[in-house]
Amino acid sequence: MHNEHSHPLLQQTPLSVNPFIDLPRPPPLPPTYTTLPSTLPPSTTHAPPTSTHPDLPAYVTASSGFAAHPSTITAQNRALLTQLESAGKQAEQQVREWEEGIKERELAEKRRKAPGWLDSEMHLLQPAKNGESGERAGEGERSLIDEPESELRGSGGAEMQGRDAEVEDLGRAMDRAFG
């Protein structure tokens, strides 16, 4: 075996097989391997235009039949993005209005239960004093509870009998009220 292209010095060296060296092997191919075609398909940049944009070639195609130019797809995506942003803002506004309505209804319910309490800054409720209302009404309408006991006993004659009758009437009224 004499090769014309090999160097004469290499032809004189003996070859030995080394069991520790593995020579490279071609990789195994998957069963789905197909060879590349020998000719390339025509360029898609020269595709026919679509009816929506006759000035732009529709070289982005899908298996469903959709075809468009990349700038058309970008414009559609931007329009969709602005629509989604405006819908999000409207939804946030509706949620805010809904929460405000809930707060207003709760406040109206609280005002219905305690009128005047939430409308002013003064939150300390104080009852009207009895002495003030008695003085305004006049001295003739004083209650037996307000008078000292010594006045009730120390009074004489007809005034005492009138007061005793009033006390008995008050006692009967309390008996009727509390059984």
mmCIF file with all atom_site columns, C-alpha atoms in Angstrom:
data_model
loop_
_atom_site.group_PDB
_atom_site.id
_atom_site.type_symbol
_atom_site.label_atom_id
_atom_site.label_alt_id
_atom_site.label_comp_id
_atom_site.label_asym_id
_atom_site.label_entity_id
_atom_site.label_seq_id
_atom_site.pdbx_PDB_ins_code
_atom_site.Cartn_x
_atom_site.Cartn_y
_atom_site.Cartn_z
_atom_site.occupancy
_atom_site.B_iso_or_equiv
_atom_site.pdbx_formal_charge
_atom_site.auth_seq_id
_atom_site.auth_comp_id
_atom_site.auth_asym_id
_atom_site.auth_atom_id
_atom_site.pdbx_PDB_model_num
ATOM 1   C CA . MET A 1 1   ? 0.000    0.000  0.000   1.00 0.00 ? 1   MET A CA 1
ATOM 2   C CA . HIS A 1 2   ? 1.846    2.821  -1.205  1.00 0.00 ? 2   HIS A CA 1
ATOM 3   C CA . ASN A 1 3   ? 0.126    6.151  -1.340  1.00 0.00 ? 3   ASN A CA 1
ATOM 4   C CA . GLU A 1 4   ? 1.383    8.873  -3.572  1.00 0.00 ? 4   GLU A CA 1
ATOM 5   C CA . HIS A 1 5   ? 0.299    11.673 -1.301  1.00 0.00 ? 5   HIS A CA 1
ATOM 6   C CA . SER A 1 6   ? 1.996    10.495 1.874   1.00 0.00 ? 6   SER A CA 1
ATOM 7   C CA . HIS A 1 7   ? 5.391    11.640 2.945   1.00 0.00 ? 7   HIS A CA 1
ATOM 8   C CA . PRO A 1 8   ? 8.223    9.105  2.441   1.00 0.00 ? 8   PRO A CA 1
ATOM 9   C CA . LEU A 1 9   ? 9.358    9.445  6.066   1.00 0.00 ? 9   LEU A CA 1
ATOM 10  C CA . LEU A 1 10  ? 5.857    8.629  7.360   1.00 0.00 ? 10  LEU A CA 1
ATOM 11  C CA . GLN A 1 11  ? 5.753    5.622  5.121   1.00 0.00 ? 11  GLN A CA 1
ATOM 12  C CA . GLN A 1 12  ? 8.712    4.150  6.934   1.00 0.00 ? 12  GLN A CA 1
ATOM 13  C CA . THR A 1 13  ? 7.262    4.395  10.522  1.00 0.00 ? 13  THR A CA 1
ATOM 14  C CA . PRO A 1 14  ? 5.417    1.352  11.707  1.00 0.00 ? 14  PRO A CA 1
ATOM 15  C CA . LEU A 1 15  ? 1.832    1.747  13.015  1.00 0.00 ? 15  LEU A CA 1
ATOM 16  C CA . SER A 1 16  ? 0.888    0.263  16.331  1.00 0.00 ? 16  SER A CA 1
ATOM 17  C CA . VAL A 1 17  ? -2.553   -0.045 17.859  1.00 0.00 ? 17  VAL A CA 1
ATOM 18  C CA . ASN A 1 18  ? -2.929   1.368  21.346  1.00 0.00 ? 18  ASN A CA 1
ATOM 19  C CA . PRO A 1 19  ? -5.890   -0.140 23.278  1.00 0.00 ? 19  PRO A CA 1
ATOM 20  C CA . PHE A 1 20  ? -6.129   2.919  25.551  1.00 0.00 ? 20  PHE A CA 1
ATOM 21  C CA . ILE A 1 21  ? -6.883   5.391  22.777  1.00 0.00 ? 21  ILE A CA 1
ATOM 22  C CA . ASP A 1 22  ? -10.343  5.582  21.265  1.00 0.00 ? 22  ASP A CA 1
ATOM 23  C CA . LEU A 1 23  ? -10.498  6.996  17.816  1.00 0.00 ? 23  LEU A CA 1
ATOM 24  C CA . PRO A 1 24  ? -13.351  9.438  17.136  1.00 0.00 ? 24  PRO A CA 1
ATOM 25  C CA . ARG A 1 25  ? -16.524  7.974  15.737  1.00 0.00 ? 25  ARG A CA 1
ATOM 26  C CA . PRO A 1 26  ? -19.359  9.702  13.958  1.00 0.00 ? 26  PRO A CA 1
ATOM 27  C CA . PRO A 1 27  ? -22.289  10.536 16.315  1.00 0.00 ? 27  PRO A CA 1
ATOM 28  C CA . PRO A 1 28  ? -25.425  8.453  15.976  1.00 0.00 ? 28  PRO A CA 1
ATOM 29  C CA . LEU A 1 29  ? -28.270  10.286 14.250  1.00 0.00 ? 29  LEU A CA 1
ATOM 30  C CA . PRO A 1 30  ? -31.811  10.350 15.651  1.00 0.00 ? 30  PRO A CA 1
ATOM 31  C CA . PRO A 1 31  ? -34.503  8.480  13.734  1.00 0.00 ? 31  PRO A CA 1
ATOM 32  C CA . THR A 1 32  ? -36.228  11.779 12.899  1.00 0.00 ? 32  THR A CA 1
ATOM 33  C CA . TYR A 1 33  ? -33.162  13.108 11.096  1.00 0.00 ? 33  TYR A CA 1
ATOM 34  C CA . THR A 1 34  ? -33.845  14.504 7.672   1.00 0.00 ? 34  THR A CA 1
ATOM 35  C CA . THR A 1 35  ? -31.313  15.908 5.302   1.00 0.00 ? 35  THR A CA 1
ATOM 36  C CA . LEU A 1 36  ? -31.400  19.522 4.237   1.00 0.00 ? 36  LEU A CA 1
ATOM 37  C CA . PRO A 1 37  ? -32.855  20.215 0.831   1.00 0.00 ? 37  PRO A CA 1
ATOM 38  C CA . SER A 1 38  ? -30.341  20.931 -1.844  1.00 0.00 ? 38  SER A CA 1
ATOM 39  C CA . THR A 1 39  ? -32.157  24.145 -2.824  1.00 0.00 ? 39  THR A CA 1
ATOM 40  C CA . LEU A 1 40  ? -33.420  26.859 -0.495  1.00 0.00 ? 40  LEU A CA 1
ATOM 41  C CA . PRO A 1 41  ? -37.031  28.064 -0.612  1.00 0.00 ? 41  PRO A CA 1
ATOM 42  C CA . PRO A 1 42  ? -37.669  31.502 -2.093  1.00 0.00 ? 42  PRO A CA 1
ATOM 43  C CA . SER A 1 43  ? -37.071  34.520 0.112   1.00 0.00 ? 43  SER A CA 1
ATOM 44  C CA . THR A 1 44  ? -40.021  35.538 2.276   1.00 0.00 ? 44  THR A CA 1
ATOM 45  C CA . THR A 1 45  ? -39.049  39.202 2.211   1.00 0.00 ? 45  THR A CA 1
ATOM 46  C CA . HIS A 1 46  ? -40.504  39.355 -1.279  1.00 0.00 ? 46  HIS A CA 1
ATOM 47  C CA . ALA A 1 47  ? -43.870  37.907 -0.208  1.00 0.00 ? 47  ALA A CA 1
ATOM 48  C CA . PRO A 1 48  ? -47.076  39.394 -1.585  1.00 0.00 ? 48  PRO A CA 1
ATOM 49  C CA . PRO A 1 49  ? -48.653  42.142 0.560   1.00 0.00 ? 49  PRO A CA 1
ATOM 50  C CA . THR A 1 50  ? -51.810  41.648 2.593   1.00 0.00 ? 50  THR A CA 1
ATOM 51  C CA . SER A 1 51  ? -55.077  43.441 1.975   1.00 0.00 ? 51  SER A CA 1
ATOM 52  C CA . THR A 1 52  ? -54.810  45.433 5.225   1.00 0.00 ? 52  THR A CA 1
ATOM 53  C CA . HIS A 1 53  ? -51.348  46.882 4.392   1.00 0.00 ? 53  HIS A CA 1
ATOM 54  C CA . PRO A 1 54  ? -50.711  46.737 0.638   1.00 0.00 ? 54  PRO A CA 1
ATOM 55  C CA . ASP A 1 55  ? -47.433  48.649 0.930   1.00 0.00 ? 55  ASP A CA 1
ATOM 56  C CA . LEU A 1 56  ? -45.775  46.121 3.308   1.00 0.00 ? 56  LEU A CA 1
ATOM 57  C CA . PRO A 1 57  ? -44.897  42.533 2.397   1.00 0.00 ? 57  PRO A CA 1
ATOM 58  C CA . ALA A 1 58  ? -46.470  39.910 4.672   1.00 0.00 ? 58  ALA A CA 1
ATOM 59  C CA . TYR A 1 59  ? -43.525  37.636 5.260   1.00 0.00 ? 59  TYR A CA 1
ATOM 60  C CA . VAL A 1 60  ? -44.389  36.533 8.812   1.00 0.00 ? 60  VAL A CA 1
ATOM 61  C CA . THR A 1 61  ? -46.717  33.622 8.236   1.00 0.00 ? 61  THR A CA 1
ATOM 62  C CA . ALA A 1 62  ? -48.444  31.130 10.498  1.00 0.00 ? 62  ALA A CA 1
ATOM 63  C CA . SER A 1 63  ? -49.781  27.674 9.792   1.00 0.00 ? 63  SER A CA 1
ATOM 64  C CA . SER A 1 64  ? -53.317  29.013 10.332  1.00 0.00 ? 64  SER A CA 1
ATOM 65  C CA . GLY A 1 65  ? -52.936  31.235 7.287   1.00 0.00 ? 65  GLY A CA 1
ATOM 66  C CA . PHE A 1 66  ? -52.202  34.482 9.129   1.00 0.00 ? 66  PHE A CA 1
ATOM 67  C CA . ALA A 1 67  ? -49.630  36.649 7.348   1.00 0.00 ? 67  ALA A CA 1
ATOM 68  C CA . ALA A 1 68  ? -48.378  40.077 8.322   1.00 0.00 ? 68  ALA A CA 1
ATOM 69  C CA . HIS A 1 69  ? -45.380  42.392 8.325   1.00 0.00 ? 69  HIS A CA 1
ATOM 70  C CA . PRO A 1 70  ? -43.460  42.679 11.635  1.00 0.00 ? 70  PRO A CA 1
ATOM 71  C CA . SER A 1 71  ? -44.320  46.385 11.972  1.00 0.00 ? 71  SER A CA 1
ATOM 72  C CA . THR A 1 72  ? -48.022  45.493 11.690  1.00 0.00 ? 72  THR A CA 1
ATOM 73  C CA . ILE A 1 73  ? -47.670  42.916 14.460  1.00 0.00 ? 73  ILE A CA 1
ATOM 74  C CA . THR A 1 74  ? -45.784  45.426 16.622  1.00 0.00 ? 74  THR A CA 1
ATOM 75  C CA . ALA A 1 75  ? -48.507  48.062 16.101  1.00 0.00 ? 75  ALA A CA 1
ATOM 76  C CA . GLN A 1 76  ? -51.224  45.537 17.009  1.00 0.00 ? 76  GLN A CA 1
ATOM 77  C CA . ASN A 1 77  ? -49.330  44.557 20.169  1.00 0.00 ? 77  ASN A CA 1
ATOM 78  C CA . ARG A 1 78  ? -48.920  48.199 21.201  1.00 0.00 ? 78  ARG A CA 1
ATOM 79  C CA . ALA A 1 79  ? -52.625  48.846 20.653  1.00 0.00 ? 79  ALA A CA 1
ATOM 80  C CA . LEU A 1 80  ? -53.465  45.772 22.721  1.00 0.00 ? 80  LEU A CA 1
ATOM 81  C CA . LEU A 1 81  ? -51.116  46.932 25.479  1.00 0.00 ? 81  LEU A CA 1
ATOM 82  C CA . THR A 1 82  ? -52.713  50.395 25.668  1.00 0.00 ? 82  THR A CA 1
ATOM 83  C CA . GLN A 1 83  ? -56.156  48.801 25.724  1.00 0.00 ? 83  GLN A CA 1
ATOM 84  C CA . LEU A 1 84  ? -55.123  46.513 28.603  1.00 0.00 ? 84  LEU A CA 1
ATOM 85  C CA . GLU A 1 85  ? -53.607  49.446 30.529  1.00 0.00 ? 85  GLU A CA 1
ATOM 86  C CA . SER A 1 86  ? -56.765  51.552 30.135  1.00 0.00 ? 86  SER A CA 1
ATOM 87  C CA . ALA A 1 87  ? -58.910  48.577 31.195  1.00 0.00 ? 87  ALA A CA 1
ATOM 88  C CA . GLY A 1 88  ? -56.675  48.129 34.265  1.00 0.00 ? 88  GLY A CA 1
ATOM 89  C CA . LYS A 1 89  ? -57.020  51.819 35.192  1.00 0.00 ? 89  LYS A CA 1
ATOM 90  C CA . GLN A 1 90  ? -60.801  51.639 34.804  1.00 0.00 ? 90  GLN A CA 1
ATOM 91  C CA . ALA A 1 91  ? -60.900  48.517 36.973  1.00 0.00 ? 91  ALA A CA 1
ATOM 92  C CA . GLU A 1 92  ? -58.803  50.229 39.678  1.00 0.00 ? 92  GLU A CA 1
ATOM 93  C CA . GLN A 1 93  ? -61.128  53.253 39.553  1.00 0.00 ? 93  GLN A CA 1
ATOM 94  C CA . GLN A 1 94  ? -64.188  51.013 39.917  1.00 0.00 ? 94  GLN A CA 1
ATOM 95  C CA . VAL A 1 95  ? -62.601  49.220 42.889  1.00 0.00 ? 95  VAL A CA 1
ATOM 96  C CA . ARG A 1 96  ? -61.810  52.573 44.558  1.00 0.00 ? 96  ARG A CA 1
ATOM 97  C CA . GLU A 1 97  ? -65.391  53.773 44.004  1.00 0.00 ? 97  GLU A CA 1
ATOM 98  C CA . TRP A 1 98  ? -66.724  50.488 45.338  1.00 0.00 ? 98  TRP A CA 1
ATOM 99  C CA . GLU A 1 99  ? -64.568  50.743 48.503  1.00 0.00 ? 99  GLU A CA 1
ATOM 100 C CA . GLU A 1 100 ? -65.596  54.386 49.014  1.00 0.00 ? 100 GLU A CA 1
ATOM 101 C CA . GLY A 1 101 ? -69.252  53.394 48.667  1.00 0.00 ? 101 GLY A CA 1
ATOM 102 C CA . ILE A 1 102 ? -68.791  50.688 51.290  1.00 0.00 ? 102 ILE A CA 1
ATOM 103 C CA . LYS A 1 103 ? -67.139  53.183 53.670  1.00 0.00 ? 103 LYS A CA 1
ATOM 104 C CA . GLU A 1 104 ? -69.930  55.717 53.115  1.00 0.00 ? 104 GLU A CA 1
ATOM 105 C CA . ARG A 1 105 ? -72.635  53.094 53.762  1.00 0.00 ? 105 ARG A CA 1
ATOM 106 C CA . GLU A 1 106 ? -70.872  51.962 56.953  1.00 0.00 ? 106 GLU A CA 1
ATOM 107 C CA . LEU A 1 107 ? -70.553  55.578 58.117  1.00 0.00 ? 107 LEU A CA 1
ATOM 108 C CA . ALA A 1 108 ? -74.237  56.225 57.350  1.00 0.00 ? 108 ALA A CA 1
ATOM 109 C CA . GLU A 1 109 ? -75.159  53.118 59.368  1.00 0.00 ? 109 GLU A CA 1
ATOM 110 C CA . LYS A 1 110 ? -73.023  54.309 62.288  1.00 0.00 ? 110 LYS A CA 1
ATOM 111 C CA . ARG A 1 111 ? -74.588  57.780 62.098  1.00 0.00 ? 111 ARG A CA 1
ATOM 112 C CA . ARG A 1 112 ? -78.040  56.210 62.102  1.00 0.00 ? 112 ARG A CA 1
ATOM 113 C CA . LYS A 1 113 ? -77.181  54.338 65.306  1.00 0.00 ? 113 LYS A CA 1
ATOM 114 C CA . ALA A 1 114 ? -75.443  57.291 67.032  1.00 0.00 ? 114 ALA A CA 1
ATOM 115 C CA . PRO A 1 115 ? -76.502  60.590 65.410  1.00 0.00 ? 115 PRO A CA 1
ATOM 116 C CA . GLY A 1 116 ? -74.157  63.490 66.029  1.00 0.00 ? 116 GLY A CA 1
ATOM 117 C CA . TRP A 1 117 ? -71.373  61.274 67.301  1.00 0.00 ? 117 TRP A CA 1
ATOM 118 C CA . LEU A 1 118 ? -69.364  61.104 64.075  1.00 0.00 ? 118 LEU A CA 1
ATOM 119 C CA . ASP A 1 119 ? -70.342  64.550 62.774  1.00 0.00 ? 119 ASP A CA 1
ATOM 120 C CA . SER A 1 120 ? -68.427  66.587 65.345  1.00 0.00 ? 120 SER A CA 1
ATOM 121 C CA . GLU A 1 121 ? -65.034  66.475 66.971  1.00 0.00 ? 121 GLU A CA 1
ATOM 122 C CA . MET A 1 122 ? -66.531  66.233 70.477  1.00 0.00 ? 122 MET A CA 1
ATOM 123 C CA . HIS A 1 123 ? -66.951  62.552 71.311  1.00 0.00 ? 123 HIS A CA 1
ATOM 124 C CA . LEU A 1 124 ? -67.785  62.866 75.029  1.00 0.00 ? 124 LEU A CA 1
ATOM 125 C CA . LEU A 1 125 ? -71.508  62.586 75.672  1.00 0.00 ? 125 LEU A CA 1
ATOM 126 C CA . GLN A 1 126 ? -72.702  64.210 78.909  1.00 0.00 ? 126 GLN A CA 1
ATOM 127 C CA . PRO A 1 127 ? -76.247  64.177 80.241  1.00 0.00 ? 127 PRO A CA 1
ATOM 128 C CA . ALA A 1 128 ? -77.936  67.459 81.033  1.00 0.00 ? 128 ALA A CA 1
ATOM 129 C CA . LYS A 1 129 ? -77.743  68.382 84.708  1.00 0.00 ? 129 LYS A CA 1
ATOM 130 C CA . ASN A 1 130 ? -80.966  68.150 86.700  1.00 0.00 ? 130 ASN A CA 1
ATOM 131 C CA . GLY A 1 131 ? -80.373  71.373 88.605  1.00 0.00 ? 131 GLY A CA 1
ATOM 132 C CA . GLU A 1 132 ? -80.222  73.421 85.427  1.00 0.00 ? 132 GLU A CA 1
ATOM 133 C CA . SER A 1 133 ? -83.465  72.051 84.047  1.00 0.00 ? 133 SER A CA 1
ATOM 134 C CA . GLY A 1 134 ? -85.235  72.527 87.428  1.00 0.00 ? 134 GLY A CA 1
ATOM 135 C CA . GLU A 1 135 ? -84.224  76.154 87.699  1.00 0.00 ? 135 GLU A CA 1
ATOM 136 C CA . ARG A 1 136 ? -85.416  76.832 84.203  1.00 0.00 ? 136 ARG A CA 1
ATOM 137 C CA . ALA A 1 137 ? -88.749  75.147 84.786  1.00 0.00 ? 137 ALA A CA 1
ATOM 138 C CA . GLY A 1 138 ? -89.361  76.994 88.033  1.00 0.00 ? 138 GLY A CA 1
ATOM 139 C CA . GLU A 1 139 ? -89.170  76.329 91.742  1.00 0.00 ? 139 GLU A CA 1
ATOM 140 C CA . GLY A 1 140 ? -92.703  74.957 91.996  1.00 0.00 ? 140 GLY A CA 1
ATOM 141 C CA . GLU A 1 141 ? -91.817  71.725 90.165  1.00 0.00 ? 141 GLU A CA 1
ATOM 142 C CA . ARG A 1 142 ? -89.013  70.510 92.420  1.00 0.00 ? 142 ARG A CA 1
ATOM 143 C CA . SER A 1 143 ? -88.829  66.789 92.998  1.00 0.00 ? 143 SER A CA 1
ATOM 144 C CA . LEU A 1 144 ? -89.151  65.228 96.448  1.00 0.00 ? 144 LEU A CA 1
ATOM 145 C CA . ILE A 1 145 ? -85.831  63.494 95.873  1.00 0.00 ? 145 ILE A CA 1
ATOM 146 C CA . ASP A 1 146 ? -84.034  66.832 95.526  1.00 0.00 ? 146 ASP A CA 1
ATOM 147 C CA . GLU A 1 147 ? -85.324  68.231 98.853  1.00 0.00 ? 147 GLU A CA 1
ATOM 148 C CA . PRO A 1 148 ? -83.432  67.537 102.060 1.00 0.00 ? 148 PRO A CA 1
ATOM 149 C CA . GLU A 1 149 ? -85.104  65.206 104.537 1.00 0.00 ? 149 GLU A CA 1
ATOM 150 C CA . SER A 1 150 ? -85.133  67.793 107.298 1.00 0.00 ? 150 SER A CA 1
ATOM 151 C CA . GLU A 1 151 ? -87.398  70.058 105.252 1.00 0.00 ? 151 GLU A CA 1
ATOM 152 C CA . LEU A 1 152 ? -89.854  67.209 104.715 1.00 0.00 ? 152 LEU A CA 1
ATOM 153 C CA . ARG A 1 153 ? -90.101  66.486 108.472 1.00 0.00 ? 153 ARG A CA 1
ATOM 154 C CA . GLY A 1 154 ? -89.749  69.997 109.782 1.00 0.00 ? 154 GLY A CA 1
ATOM 155 C CA . SER A 1 155 ? -92.614  71.523 107.831 1.00 0.00 ? 155 SER A CA 1
ATOM 156 C CA . GLY A 1 156 ? -95.829  71.913 109.649 1.00 0.00 ? 156 GLY A CA 1
ATOM 157 C CA . GLY A 1 157 ? -99.554  71.309 109.201 1.00 0.00 ? 157 GLY A CA 1
ATOM 158 C CA . ALA A 1 158 ? -101.214 71.437 105.792 1.00 0.00 ? 158 ALA A CA 1
ATOM 159 C CA . GLU A 1 159 ? -97.982  71.558 103.834 1.00 0.00 ? 159 GLU A CA 1
ATOM 160 C CA . MET A 1 160 ? -96.877  68.284 105.446 1.00 0.00 ? 160 MET A CA 1
ATOM 161 C CA . GLN A 1 161 ? -100.163 66.552 104.633 1.00 0.00 ? 161 GLN A CA 1
ATOM 162 C CA . GLY A 1 162 ? -99.894  67.693 101.008 1.00 0.00 ? 162 GLY A CA 1
ATOM 163 C CA . ARG A 1 163 ? -96.397  66.331 100.769 1.00 0.00 ? 163 ARG A CA 1
ATOM 164 C CA . ASP A 1 164 ? -97.393  63.033 102.403 1.00 0.00 ? 164 ASP A CA 1
ATOM 165 C CA . ALA A 1 165 ? -100.138 62.608 99.802  1.00 0.00 ? 165 ALA A CA 1
ATOM 166 C CA . GLU A 1 166 ? -97.617  63.375 97.067  1.00 0.00 ? 166 GLU A CA 1
ATOM 167 C CA . VAL A 1 167 ? -95.164  60.824 98.489  1.00 0.00 ? 167 VAL A CA 1
ATOM 168 C CA . GLU A 1 168 ? -97.934  58.201 98.644  1.00 0.00 ? 168 GLU A CA 1
ATOM 169 C CA . ASP A 1 169 ? -98.869  58.929 95.036  1.00 0.00 ? 169 ASP A CA 1
ATOM 170 C CA . LEU A 1 170 ? -95.218  58.598 94.056  1.00 0.00 ? 170 LEU A CA 1
ATOM 171 C CA . GLY A 1 171 ? -95.029  55.279 95.935  1.00 0.00 ? 171 GLY A CA 1
ATOM 172 C CA . ARG A 1 172 ? -98.120  53.956 94.187  1.00 0.00 ? 172 ARG A CA 1
ATOM 173 C CA . ALA A 1 173 ? -96.739  55.023 90.819  1.00 0.00 ? 173 ALA A CA 1
ATOM 174 C CA . MET A 1 174 ? -93.479  53.192 91.537  1.00 0.00 ? 174 MET A CA 1
ATOM 175 C CA . ASP A 1 175 ? -95.383  50.095 92.668  1.00 0.00 ? 175 ASP A CA 1
ATOM 176 C CA . ARG A 1 176 ? -97.342  50.100 89.430  1.00 0.00 ? 176 ARG A CA 1
ATOM 177 C CA . ALA A 1 177 ? -94.184  50.614 87.369  1.00 0.00 ? 177 ALA A CA 1
ATOM 178 C CA . PHE A 1 178 ? -92.087  47.919 89.052  1.00 0.00 ? 178 PHE A CA 1
ATOM 179 C CA . GLY A 1 179 ? -94.861  45.513 90.084  1.00 0.00 ? 179 GLY A CA 1
#
